Amino acid sequence: MKKELKTTEGAAPIGAYSQGLVVGDFVYTSGMGPLDPHTGEVVGDDVAAQTHQVMRNLGAILAAHGLGFDDVVKATVHLQHLKRDFAAYNEVYQSYFSRPFPVRTTVGSELMDILVEIDFVAHKSA
């Protein structure tokens, strides 16, 4: 059985998808972009600023189920400019986590007017 997670503190879906789903002990988030949850506008014009906003959005979705960044076990990251932006994105991204870091896949992708999109899988311990 799956339960939808919704919060006004994270970016609202702009298509046919949920912000997050709870399935058993796992939380799956949709890919989040750097949208302000209150205005729907892109926040930041560089990858560092956009990554911070993406992480705030994802953090809000996790918090809606009582989770935090330490509960994240997997991340998938899409960067518009992989070679150019990886170092700046990675510096911001790792500041949200402690060791052991989640497993992660980072790829270059064609994104619509944003520089970064991230989704998580998190696990809620008993």
PDB file of C-alpha atoms in Angstrom:
ATOM      1  CA  MET A   1       0.000   0.000   0.000  1.00  0.00           C
ATOM      2  CA  LYS A   2       1.247   3.493  -0.781  1.00  0.00           C
ATOM      3  CA  LYS A   3       0.485   6.797   0.912  1.00  0.00           C
ATOM      4  CA  GLU A   4       0.943  10.186  -0.740  1.00  0.00           C
ATOM      5  CA  LEU A   5       3.110  12.805   0.956  1.00  0.00           C
ATOM      6  CA  LYS A   6       2.178  16.439   0.420  1.00  0.00           C
ATOM      7  CA  THR A   7       3.501  19.657   1.896  1.00  0.00           C
ATOM      8  CA  THR A   8       3.141  23.313   1.006  1.00  0.00           C
ATOM      9  CA  GLU A   9       6.758  23.795   2.130  1.00  0.00           C
ATOM     10  CA  GLY A  10       8.102  21.890  -0.894  1.00  0.00           C
ATOM     11  CA  ALA A  11       7.608  22.701  -4.565  1.00  0.00           C
ATOM     12  CA  ALA A  12       4.168  21.659  -5.821  1.00  0.00           C
ATOM     13  CA  PRO A  13       3.934  19.118  -8.641  1.00  0.00           C
ATOM     14  CA  ILE A  14       3.606  20.643 -12.107  1.00  0.00           C
ATOM     15  CA  GLY A  15       2.420  17.409 -13.712  1.00  0.00           C
ATOM     16  CA  ALA A  16       0.821  14.072 -12.954  1.00  0.00           C
ATOM     17  CA  TYR A  17       3.037  13.021 -10.039  1.00  0.00           C
ATOM     18  CA  SER A  18       3.157  13.170  -6.248  1.00  0.00           C
ATOM     19  CA  GLN A  19       5.765  15.042  -4.217  1.00  0.00           C
ATOM     20  CA  GLY A  20       6.453  11.800  -2.410  1.00  0.00           C
ATOM     21  CA  LEU A  21       5.100   8.372  -1.597  1.00  0.00           C
ATOM     22  CA  VAL A  22       5.428   6.238   1.504  1.00  0.00           C
ATOM     23  CA  VAL A  23       5.658   2.534   0.720  1.00  0.00           C
ATOM     24  CA  GLY A  24       6.276   0.388   3.776  1.00  0.00           C
ATOM     25  CA  ASP A  25       9.331   1.765   5.575  1.00  0.00           C
ATOM     26  CA  PHE A  26      10.515   3.709   2.510  1.00  0.00           C
ATOM     27  CA  VAL A  27       9.823   7.225   1.248  1.00  0.00           C
ATOM     28  CA  TYR A  28      10.298   7.960  -2.445  1.00  0.00           C
ATOM     29  CA  THR A  29      10.388  11.555  -3.630  1.00  0.00           C
ATOM     30  CA  SER A  30       9.772  12.868  -7.091  1.00  0.00           C
ATOM     31  CA  GLY A  31      12.573  14.709  -8.788  1.00  0.00           C
ATOM     32  CA  MET A  32      12.610  18.192  -7.293  1.00  0.00           C
ATOM     33  CA  GLY A  33      13.792  21.296  -9.045  1.00  0.00           C
ATOM     34  CA  PRO A  34      14.759  24.654  -7.539  1.00  0.00           C
ATOM     35  CA  LEU A  35      11.241  26.079  -7.399  1.00  0.00           C
ATOM     36  CA  ASP A  36      10.072  28.359  -4.616  1.00  0.00           C
ATOM     37  CA  PRO A  37       7.140  26.496  -3.041  1.00  0.00           C
ATOM     38  CA  HIS A  38       5.147  29.710  -2.575  1.00  0.00           C
ATOM     39  CA  THR A  39       5.703  31.446  -5.930  1.00  0.00           C
ATOM     40  CA  GLY A  40       6.537  28.543  -8.249  1.00  0.00           C
ATOM     41  CA  GLU A  41       9.482  30.559  -9.576  1.00  0.00           C
ATOM     42  CA  VAL A  42      13.006  29.191 -10.094  1.00  0.00           C
ATOM     43  CA  VAL A  43      15.303  30.218  -7.229  1.00  0.00           C
ATOM     44  CA  GLY A  44      18.905  31.091  -8.105  1.00  0.00           C
ATOM     45  CA  ASP A  45      20.780  31.535 -11.329  1.00  0.00           C
ATOM     46  CA  ASP A  46      23.736  29.271 -10.551  1.00  0.00           C
ATOM     47  CA  VAL A  47      23.927  25.601  -9.625  1.00  0.00           C
ATOM     48  CA  ALA A  48      24.908  26.249  -6.000  1.00  0.00           C
ATOM     49  CA  ALA A  49      21.870  28.429  -5.273  1.00  0.00           C
ATOM     50  CA  GLN A  50      19.595  26.059  -7.171  1.00  0.00           C
ATOM     51  CA  THR A  51      20.968  23.029  -5.307  1.00  0.00           C
ATOM     52  CA  HIS A  52      20.245  24.699  -1.958  1.00  0.00           C
ATOM     53  CA  GLN A  53      16.621  25.283  -3.024  1.00  0.00           C
ATOM     54  CA  VAL A  54      16.253  21.708  -4.267  1.00  0.00           C
ATOM     55  CA  MET A  55      17.554  20.434  -0.929  1.00  0.00           C
ATOM     56  CA  ARG A  56      15.130  22.699   0.982  1.00  0.00           C
ATOM     57  CA  ASN A  57      12.257  21.295  -1.108  1.00  0.00           C
ATOM     58  CA  LEU A  58      13.359  17.717  -0.530  1.00  0.00           C
ATOM     59  CA  GLY A  59      13.925  18.363   3.172  1.00  0.00           C
ATOM     60  CA  ALA A  60      10.339  19.616   3.481  1.00  0.00           C
ATOM     61  CA  ILE A  61       8.986  16.468   1.843  1.00  0.00           C
ATOM     62  CA  LEU A  62      11.057  14.251   4.136  1.00  0.00           C
ATOM     63  CA  ALA A  63       9.925  16.252   7.175  1.00  0.00           C
ATOM     64  CA  ALA A  64       6.287  15.682   6.176  1.00  0.00           C
ATOM     65  CA  HIS A  65       6.883  12.056   7.201  1.00  0.00           C
ATOM     66  CA  GLY A  66       9.146  12.750  10.171  1.00  0.00           C
ATOM     67  CA  LEU A  67      12.386  12.091   8.282  1.00  0.00           C
ATOM     68  CA  GLY A  68      15.560  14.049   7.656  1.00  0.00           C
ATOM     69  CA  PHE A  69      18.606  13.919   5.422  1.00  0.00           C
ATOM     70  CA  ASP A  70      20.238  11.241   7.592  1.00  0.00           C
ATOM     71  CA  ASP A  71      17.399   8.897   6.556  1.00  0.00           C
ATOM     72  CA  VAL A  72      18.222   9.203   2.837  1.00  0.00           C
ATOM     73  CA  VAL A  73      19.710   6.007   1.395  1.00  0.00           C
ATOM     74  CA  LYS A  74      19.723   6.810  -2.351  1.00  0.00           C
ATOM     75  CA  ALA A  75      19.856   9.958  -4.450  1.00  0.00           C
ATOM     76  CA  THR A  76      19.548  10.421  -8.178  1.00  0.00           C
ATOM     77  CA  VAL A  77      20.815  13.723  -9.513  1.00  0.00           C
ATOM     78  CA  HIS A  78      20.425  15.322 -12.936  1.00  0.00           C
ATOM     79  CA  LEU A  79      22.669  18.239 -13.887  1.00  0.00           C
ATOM     80  CA  GLN A  80      22.091  20.377 -16.974  1.00  0.00           C
ATOM     81  CA  HIS A  81      25.868  20.958 -17.299  1.00  0.00           C
ATOM     82  CA  LEU A  82      27.546  17.941 -15.719  1.00  0.00           C
ATOM     83  CA  LYS A  83      31.200  18.841 -16.277  1.00  0.00           C
ATOM     84  CA  ARG A  84      30.826  22.556 -15.602  1.00  0.00           C
ATOM     85  CA  ASP A  85      28.623  22.350 -12.490  1.00  0.00           C
ATOM     86  CA  PHE A  86      29.537  19.090 -10.734  1.00  0.00           C
ATOM     87  CA  ALA A  87      32.033  20.535  -8.225  1.00  0.00           C
ATOM     88  CA  ALA A  88      29.785  23.423  -7.111  1.00  0.00           C
ATOM     89  CA  TYR A  89      26.712  21.192  -6.859  1.00  0.00           C
ATOM     90  CA  ASN A  90      28.641  18.486  -4.970  1.00  0.00           C
ATOM     91  CA  GLU A  91      29.942  20.983  -2.390  1.00  0.00           C
ATOM     92  CA  VAL A  92      26.406  22.126  -1.557  1.00  0.00           C
ATOM     93  CA  TYR A  93      24.930  18.612  -1.709  1.00  0.00           C
ATOM     94  CA  GLN A  94      27.436  17.076   0.697  1.00  0.00           C
ATOM     95  CA  SER A  95      26.868  19.866   3.238  1.00  0.00           C
ATOM     96  CA  TYR A  96      23.407  18.403   3.918  1.00  0.00           C
ATOM     97  CA  PHE A  97      24.673  14.932   4.836  1.00  0.00           C
ATOM     98  CA  SER A  98      26.955  13.183   7.274  1.00  0.00           C
ATOM     99  CA  ARG A  99      28.809   9.926   6.745  1.00  0.00           C
ATOM    100  CA  PRO A 100      27.922   7.423   5.566  1.00  0.00           C
ATOM    101  CA  PHE A 101      26.624   9.389   2.581  1.00  0.00           C
ATOM    102  CA  PRO A 102      23.670   8.010   0.622  1.00  0.00           C
ATOM    103  CA  VAL A 103      24.479   6.067  -2.516  1.00  0.00           C
ATOM    104  CA  ARG A 104      24.129   8.360  -5.514  1.00  0.00           C
ATOM    105  CA  THR A 105      23.913   8.488  -9.268  1.00  0.00           C
ATOM    106  CA  THR A 106      24.690  11.803 -10.984  1.00  0.00           C
ATOM    107  CA  VAL A 107      24.074  12.236 -14.695  1.00  0.00           C
ATOM    108  CA  GLY A 108      23.941  14.987 -17.269  1.00  0.00           C
ATOM    109  CA  SER A 109      20.410  15.643 -18.514  1.00  0.00           C
ATOM    110  CA  GLU A 110      18.530  18.070 -20.645  1.00  0.00           C
ATOM    111  CA  LEU A 111      16.425  19.949 -18.092  1.00  0.00           C
ATOM    112  CA  MET A 112      13.708  22.532 -18.642  1.00  0.00           C
ATOM    113  CA  ASP A 113      15.067  25.931 -17.552  1.00  0.00           C
ATOM    114  CA  ILE A 114      16.784  24.604 -14.415  1.00  0.00           C
ATOM    115  CA  LEU A 115      20.324  23.450 -13.654  1.00  0.00           C
ATOM    116  CA  VAL A 116      19.670  20.615 -11.174  1.00  0.00           C
ATOM    117  CA  GLU A 117      16.985  18.085 -10.247  1.00  0.00           C
ATOM    118  CA  ILE A 118      17.281  15.534  -7.430  1.00  0.00           C
ATOM    119  CA  ASP A 119      15.131  12.715  -6.095  1.00  0.00           C
ATOM    120  CA  PHE A 120      15.573  10.614  -2.954  1.00  0.00           C
ATOM    121  CA  VAL A 121      14.769   7.248  -1.475  1.00  0.00           C
ATOM    122  CA  ALA A 122      14.701   7.378   2.325  1.00  0.00           C
ATOM    123  CA  HIS A 123      14.176   4.700   4.951  1.00  0.00           C
ATOM    124  CA  LYS A 124      12.279   5.147   8.194  1.00  0.00           C
ATOM    125  CA  SER A 125      13.796   3.051  10.954  1.00  0.00           C
ATOM    126  CA  ALA A 126      11.448   1.395  13.428  1.00  0.00           C
TER     127      ALA A 126
END
